[in-house]
Amino acid sequence: EPRLVESGGGSVEAGGSLRLSCTASGYQFMGYIAGWFRRAPGKDLEAVSCLSVTDGTSEYGDSVKGRFTAIDDGADPTVWLQMNDLKPEDTGLYYCARFDDMPNCRRGQFGSWGPGTQVTVSS
């Protein structure tokens, strides 16, 4: 059965960095959109990034622009999310997902999702 698994979460102090990975088994990201989302305690799901693995086009949520980078270095079926200058408000459960196109990624709908990895940033 195809699935996604995230890893790389953990606890860091504000200003620190983490790199999350998302590995697909049973399928690959080429030809699809790799999305990263997060859910902070008591808040709605938030889109972090959408990356076209086909042409490298990427989009980011306003709260992470300039600090987070979605990476595909050709090591399909794994993609990464490099997170720098982390802030306490970045704390949450981070999910990766695969989508057919950018509009669905932006809306976080009709995708295949991993179980998530926890990121905790302390002040």
PDB file of C-alpha atoms in Angstrom, residues 11-121:
ATOM      1  CA  SER A  11      12.766  19.999  19.999  1.00  0.00           C
ATOM      2  CA  VAL A  12      14.924  23.038  19.361  1.00  0.00           C
ATOM      3  CA  GLU A  13      15.430  26.489  20.812  1.00  0.00           C
ATOM      4  CA  ALA A  14      14.251  29.580  19.011  1.00  0.00           C
ATOM      5  CA  GLY A  15      16.640  30.532  16.236  1.00  0.00           C
ATOM      6  CA  GLY A  16      17.602  26.939  15.600  1.00  0.00           C
ATOM      7  CA  SER A  17      17.113  24.781  12.525  1.00  0.00           C
ATOM      8  CA  LEU A  18      15.597  21.454  11.626  1.00  0.00           C
ATOM      9  CA  ARG A  19      15.344  19.501   8.409  1.00  0.00           C
ATOM     10  CA  LEU A  20      12.299  17.328   7.936  1.00  0.00           C
ATOM     11  CA  SER A  21      12.217  14.512   5.425  1.00  0.00           C
ATOM     12  CA  CYS A  22       9.285  12.845   3.730  1.00  0.00           C
ATOM     13  CA  THR A  23       9.753   9.481   2.072  1.00  0.00           C
ATOM     14  CA  ALA A  24       7.196   7.819  -0.137  1.00  0.00           C
ATOM     15  CA  SER A  25       6.931   4.076  -0.452  1.00  0.00           C
ATOM     16  CA  GLY A  26       4.984   2.457  -3.203  1.00  0.00           C
ATOM     17  CA  TYR A  27       5.103   5.560  -5.391  1.00  0.00           C
ATOM     18  CA  GLN A  28       7.199   8.657  -6.099  1.00  0.00           C
ATOM     19  CA  PHE A  29       6.927  12.431  -6.168  1.00  0.00           C
ATOM     20  CA  MET A  30       8.006  13.005  -9.773  1.00  0.00           C
ATOM     21  CA  GLY A  31       5.050  14.422 -11.665  1.00  0.00           C
ATOM     22  CA  TYR A  32       3.312  15.519  -8.484  1.00  0.00           C
ATOM     23  CA  ILE A  33       3.273  18.285  -5.912  1.00  0.00           C
ATOM     24  CA  ALA A  34       4.944  17.762  -2.533  1.00  0.00           C
ATOM     25  CA  GLY A  35       3.182  19.716   0.165  1.00  0.00           C
ATOM     26  CA  TRP A  36       4.098  20.468   3.776  1.00  0.00           C
ATOM     27  CA  PHE A  37       1.448  21.454   6.297  1.00  0.00           C
ATOM     28  CA  ARG A  38       1.340  21.973  10.025  1.00  0.00           C
ATOM     29  CA  ARG A  39      -1.188  22.021  12.811  1.00  0.00           C
ATOM     30  CA  ALA A  40      -0.422  23.993  15.935  1.00  0.00           C
ATOM     31  CA  PRO A  41      -2.239  23.162  19.152  1.00  0.00           C
ATOM     32  CA  GLY A  42      -5.776  24.522  18.998  1.00  0.00           C
ATOM     33  CA  LYS A  43      -5.357  25.885  15.495  1.00  0.00           C
ATOM     34  CA  ASP A  44      -6.412  24.934  11.999  1.00  0.00           C
ATOM     35  CA  LEU A  45      -4.232  23.125   9.506  1.00  0.00           C
ATOM     36  CA  GLU A  46      -1.864  25.586   7.855  1.00  0.00           C
ATOM     37  CA  ALA A  47      -0.200  25.227   4.464  1.00  0.00           C
ATOM     38  CA  VAL A  48       3.573  25.618   4.807  1.00  0.00           C
ATOM     39  CA  SER A  49       4.811  24.918   1.291  1.00  0.00           C
ATOM     40  CA  CYS A  50       3.912  23.394  -2.050  1.00  0.00           C
ATOM     41  CA  LEU A  51       6.691  22.228  -4.356  1.00  0.00           C
ATOM     42  CA  SER A  52       6.340  20.969  -7.899  1.00  0.00           C
ATOM     43  CA  VAL A  53       8.843  18.133  -8.123  1.00  0.00           C
ATOM     44  CA  THR A  54       8.485  18.285 -11.907  1.00  0.00           C
ATOM     45  CA  ASP A  55       9.571  21.887 -12.537  1.00  0.00           C
ATOM     46  CA  GLY A  56      10.743  23.161  -9.152  1.00  0.00           C
ATOM     47  CA  THR A  57       8.013  25.766  -8.752  1.00  0.00           C
ATOM     48  CA  SER A  58       7.420  26.458  -5.071  1.00  0.00           C
ATOM     49  CA  GLU A  59       5.049  28.452  -2.905  1.00  0.00           C
ATOM     50  CA  TYR A  60       5.227  29.236   0.810  1.00  0.00           C
ATOM     51  CA  GLY A  61       2.924  30.402   3.519  1.00  0.00           C
ATOM     52  CA  ASP A  62       3.486  34.008   4.557  1.00  0.00           C
ATOM     53  CA  SER A  63       4.568  33.020   8.064  1.00  0.00           C
ATOM     54  CA  VAL A  64       7.494  30.912   6.812  1.00  0.00           C
ATOM     55  CA  LYS A  65       8.692  32.801   3.728  1.00  0.00           C
ATOM     56  CA  GLY A  66      12.407  33.445   3.843  1.00  0.00           C
ATOM     57  CA  ARG A  67      12.936  30.899   6.639  1.00  0.00           C
ATOM     58  CA  PHE A  68      11.713  27.572   5.240  1.00  0.00           C
ATOM     59  CA  THR A  69      12.761  25.905   2.006  1.00  0.00           C
ATOM     60  CA  ALA A  70      11.152  22.884   0.356  1.00  0.00           C
ATOM     61  CA  ILE A  71      13.839  20.774  -1.249  1.00  0.00           C
ATOM     62  CA  ASP A  72      13.877  18.162  -3.927  1.00  0.00           C
ATOM     63  CA  ASP A  73      17.421  17.219  -4.871  1.00  0.00           C
ATOM     64  CA  GLY A  74      16.502  14.412  -7.165  1.00  0.00           C
ATOM     65  CA  ALA A  75      16.479  11.780  -4.452  1.00  0.00           C
ATOM     66  CA  ASP A  76      12.918  10.844  -5.228  1.00  0.00           C
ATOM     67  CA  PRO A  77      11.003   9.416  -3.405  1.00  0.00           C
ATOM     68  CA  THR A  78      12.282  11.657  -0.610  1.00  0.00           C
ATOM     69  CA  VAL A  79      11.736  15.413  -0.268  1.00  0.00           C
ATOM     70  CA  TRP A  80      12.799  17.717   2.541  1.00  0.00           C
ATOM     71  CA  LEU A  81      11.723  20.831   4.386  1.00  0.00           C
ATOM     72  CA  GLN A  82      14.645  22.932   5.649  1.00  0.00           C
ATOM     73  CA  MET A  83      13.489  25.118   8.524  1.00  0.00           C
ATOM     74  CA  ASN A  84      15.756  27.917   9.706  1.00  0.00           C
ATOM     75  CA  ASP A  85      15.365  30.645  12.309  1.00  0.00           C
ATOM     76  CA  LEU A  86      12.654  28.667  14.033  1.00  0.00           C
ATOM     77  CA  LYS A  87      10.224  30.495  16.293  1.00  0.00           C
ATOM     78  CA  PRO A  88       7.987  29.234  19.104  1.00  0.00           C
ATOM     79  CA  GLU A  89       4.984  29.823  16.844  1.00  0.00           C
ATOM     80  CA  ASP A  90       6.403  27.220  14.442  1.00  0.00           C
ATOM     81  CA  THR A  91       5.591  24.533  17.001  1.00  0.00           C
ATOM     82  CA  GLY A  92       3.183  21.927  15.698  1.00  0.00           C
ATOM     83  CA  LEU A  93       2.649  18.605  14.012  1.00  0.00           C
ATOM     84  CA  TYR A  94       4.118  18.737  10.519  1.00  0.00           C
ATOM     85  CA  TYR A  95       2.655  16.670   7.708  1.00  0.00           C
ATOM     86  CA  CYS A  96       3.808  16.008   4.194  1.00  0.00           C
ATOM     87  CA  ALA A  97       1.401  15.119   1.439  1.00  0.00           C
ATOM     88  CA  ARG A  98       1.371  14.416  -2.262  1.00  0.00           C
ATOM     89  CA  PHE A  99      -1.031  16.191  -4.592  1.00  0.00           C
ATOM     90  CA  ASP A 100      -1.834  16.047  -8.273  1.00  0.00           C
ATOM     91  CA  ASP A 101      -1.610  19.815  -8.763  1.00  0.00           C
ATOM     92  CA  MET A 102      -0.867  23.140  -7.078  1.00  0.00           C
ATOM     93  CA  PRO A 103      -4.499  24.211  -6.508  1.00  0.00           C
ATOM     94  CA  ASN A 104      -5.195  21.054  -4.526  1.00  0.00           C
ATOM     95  CA  CYS A 105      -1.984  21.525  -2.577  1.00  0.00           C
ATOM     96  CA  ARG A 106      -2.892  25.117  -1.708  1.00  0.00           C
ATOM     97  CA  ARG A 107      -6.255  23.922  -0.401  1.00  0.00           C
ATOM     98  CA  GLY A 108      -4.819  20.809   1.227  1.00  0.00           C
ATOM     99  CA  GLN A 109      -7.394  18.612  -0.405  1.00  0.00           C
ATOM    100  CA  PHE A 110      -7.409  15.331  -2.327  1.00  0.00           C
ATOM    101  CA  GLY A 111      -3.888  14.459  -1.255  1.00  0.00           C
ATOM    102  CA  SER A 112      -2.109  11.456   0.202  1.00  0.00           C
ATOM    103  CA  TRP A 113      -0.884  12.258   3.719  1.00  0.00           C
ATOM    104  CA  GLY A 114       1.757  11.034   6.106  1.00  0.00           C
ATOM    105  CA  PRO A 115       1.114  10.626   9.858  1.00  0.00           C
ATOM    106  CA  GLY A 116       3.150  13.708  10.809  1.00  0.00           C
ATOM    107  CA  THR A 117       6.231  14.547  12.844  1.00  0.00           C
ATOM    108  CA  GLN A 118       6.276  16.839  15.881  1.00  0.00           C
ATOM    109  CA  VAL A 119       8.301  20.044  15.946  1.00  0.00           C
ATOM    110  CA  THR A 120       8.627  21.926  19.213  1.00  0.00           C
ATOM    111  CA  VAL A 121      10.400  25.273  19.426  1.00  0.00           C
TER     112      VAL A 121
END
